[in-house]
GROMACS .gro file of C-alpha atoms in nm:
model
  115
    1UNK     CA    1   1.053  -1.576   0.886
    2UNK     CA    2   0.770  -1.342   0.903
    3UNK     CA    3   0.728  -1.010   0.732
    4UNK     CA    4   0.437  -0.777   0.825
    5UNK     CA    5   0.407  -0.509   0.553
    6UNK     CA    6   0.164  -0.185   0.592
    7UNK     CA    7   0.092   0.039   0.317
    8UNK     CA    8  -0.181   0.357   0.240
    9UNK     CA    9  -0.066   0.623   0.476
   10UNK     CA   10  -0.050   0.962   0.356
   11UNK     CA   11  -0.166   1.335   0.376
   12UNK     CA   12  -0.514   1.374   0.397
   13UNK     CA   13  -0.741   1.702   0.533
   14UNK     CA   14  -0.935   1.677   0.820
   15UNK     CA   15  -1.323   1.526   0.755
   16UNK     CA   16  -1.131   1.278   0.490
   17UNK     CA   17  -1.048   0.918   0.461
   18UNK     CA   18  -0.801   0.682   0.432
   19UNK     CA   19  -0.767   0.301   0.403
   20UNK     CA   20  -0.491   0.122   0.566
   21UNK     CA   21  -0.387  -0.222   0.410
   22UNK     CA   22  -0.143  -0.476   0.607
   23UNK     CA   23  -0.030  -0.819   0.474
   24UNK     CA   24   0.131  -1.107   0.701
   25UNK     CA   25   0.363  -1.352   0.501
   26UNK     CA   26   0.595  -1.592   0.527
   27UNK     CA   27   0.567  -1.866   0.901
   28UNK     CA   28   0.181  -1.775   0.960
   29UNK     CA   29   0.051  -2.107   1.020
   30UNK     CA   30  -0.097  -1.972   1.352
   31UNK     CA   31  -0.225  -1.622   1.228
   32UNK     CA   32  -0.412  -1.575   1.562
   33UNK     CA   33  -0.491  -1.156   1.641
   34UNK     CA   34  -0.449  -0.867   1.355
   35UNK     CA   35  -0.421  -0.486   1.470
   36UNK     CA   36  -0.344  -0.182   1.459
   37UNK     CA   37  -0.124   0.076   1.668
   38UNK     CA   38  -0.003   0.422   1.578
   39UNK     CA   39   0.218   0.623   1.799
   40UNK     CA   40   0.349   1.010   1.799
   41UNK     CA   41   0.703   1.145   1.931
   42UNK     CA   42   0.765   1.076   2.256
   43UNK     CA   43   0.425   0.899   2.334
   44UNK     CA   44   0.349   0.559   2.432
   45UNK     CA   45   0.244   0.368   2.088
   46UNK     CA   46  -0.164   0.261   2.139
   47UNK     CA   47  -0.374   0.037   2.028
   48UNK     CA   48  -0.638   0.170   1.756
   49UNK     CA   49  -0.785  -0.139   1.646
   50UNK     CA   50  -0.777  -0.514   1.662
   51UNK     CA   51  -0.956  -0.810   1.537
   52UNK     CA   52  -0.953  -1.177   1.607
   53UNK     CA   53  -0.896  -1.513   1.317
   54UNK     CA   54  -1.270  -1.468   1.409
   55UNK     CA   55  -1.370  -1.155   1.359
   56UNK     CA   56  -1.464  -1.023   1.704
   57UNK     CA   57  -1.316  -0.599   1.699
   58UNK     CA   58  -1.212  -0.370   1.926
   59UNK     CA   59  -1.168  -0.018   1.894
   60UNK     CA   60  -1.021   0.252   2.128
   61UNK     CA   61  -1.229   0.517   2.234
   62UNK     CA   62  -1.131   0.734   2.023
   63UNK     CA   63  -1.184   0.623   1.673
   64UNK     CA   64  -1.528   0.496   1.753
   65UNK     CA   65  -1.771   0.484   1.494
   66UNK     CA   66  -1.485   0.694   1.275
   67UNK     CA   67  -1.288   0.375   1.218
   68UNK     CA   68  -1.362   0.015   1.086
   69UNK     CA   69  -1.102  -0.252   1.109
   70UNK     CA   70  -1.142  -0.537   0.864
   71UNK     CA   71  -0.968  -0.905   0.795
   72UNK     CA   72  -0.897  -1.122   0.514
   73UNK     CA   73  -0.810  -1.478   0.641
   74UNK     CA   74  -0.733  -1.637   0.332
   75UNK     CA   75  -0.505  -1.305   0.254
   76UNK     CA   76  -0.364  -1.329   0.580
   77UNK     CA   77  -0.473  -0.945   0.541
   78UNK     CA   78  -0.600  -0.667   0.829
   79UNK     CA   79  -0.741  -0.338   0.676
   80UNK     CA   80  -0.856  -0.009   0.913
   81UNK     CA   81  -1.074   0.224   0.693
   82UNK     CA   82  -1.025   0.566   0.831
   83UNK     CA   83  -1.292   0.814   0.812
   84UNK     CA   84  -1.439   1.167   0.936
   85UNK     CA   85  -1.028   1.219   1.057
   86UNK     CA   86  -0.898   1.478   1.275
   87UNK     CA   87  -0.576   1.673   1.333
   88UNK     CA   88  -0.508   1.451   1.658
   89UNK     CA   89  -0.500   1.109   1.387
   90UNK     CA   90  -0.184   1.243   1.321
   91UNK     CA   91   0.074   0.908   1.385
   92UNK     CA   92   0.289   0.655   1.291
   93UNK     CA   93   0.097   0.363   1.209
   94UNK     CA   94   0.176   0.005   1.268
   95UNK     CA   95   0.062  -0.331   1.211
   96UNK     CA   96   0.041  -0.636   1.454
   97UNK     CA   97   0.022  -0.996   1.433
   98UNK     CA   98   0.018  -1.250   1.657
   99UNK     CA   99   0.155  -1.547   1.578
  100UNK     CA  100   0.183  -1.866   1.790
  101UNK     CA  101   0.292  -1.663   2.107
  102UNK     CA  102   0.461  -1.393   1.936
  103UNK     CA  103   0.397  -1.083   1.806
  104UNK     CA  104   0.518  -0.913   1.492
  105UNK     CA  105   0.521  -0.546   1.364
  106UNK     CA  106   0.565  -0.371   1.052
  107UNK     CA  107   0.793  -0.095   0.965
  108UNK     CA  108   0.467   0.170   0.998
  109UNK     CA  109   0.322   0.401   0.736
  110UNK     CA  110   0.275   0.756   0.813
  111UNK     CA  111  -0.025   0.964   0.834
  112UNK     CA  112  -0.100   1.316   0.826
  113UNK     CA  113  -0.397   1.510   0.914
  114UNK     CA  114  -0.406   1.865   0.825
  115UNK     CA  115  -0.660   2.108   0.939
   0.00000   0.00000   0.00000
């Protein structure tokens, strides 16, 4: 079993910051990719951020120089420092891992941009 748990959403005003944790536990022998995806009511979810076991990033457009993704190996950790946000950050945040040839989500953690 594998268990993919995200937490540090909230409510934040536009210009601030937040830092979003994620764990992996359980079957993660082969802890390959780490990311991050947020989606909004009836949109497609997106990628935000991702990061490979070695450290090479990605980021969409987007969040460009705004947003740092980050890994842990030996905490089988991913962590997306949020900064300089904006009303349209507004989503449902999840977590992915790849594992072997699977991937795995977490439940999301919400967050809120207000103007």
């Amino acid at each position: 079993q594998v268990q993919v748990v995200e937490s540090g959403g909230g409510l934040v005003q536009s210009g601030g910051s937040l830092r979003l944790s994620c764990t992996a536990s359980g079957s993660i022998f082969n802890l390959y990719d780490m990311g991050w995806y947020r989606q909004i009511p009836g949109k497609q979810r997106e990628l935000v951020a991702g990061v490979t076991r070695g450290g090479i990033t990605n980021y969409a457009d987007s969040v460009k120089a705004r947003f740092t993704i980050s890994r842990d190996n030996a905490k089988s950790a991913v962590y997306l420092q949020m900064n300089s946000l904006k009303t349209e950050d507004t989503a449902l945040y999840y977590c992915n891992a790849r594992i072997g040839f699977k991937e795995y989500w977490g439940q999301g953690t919400q967050v809120t941009v207000s103007s």
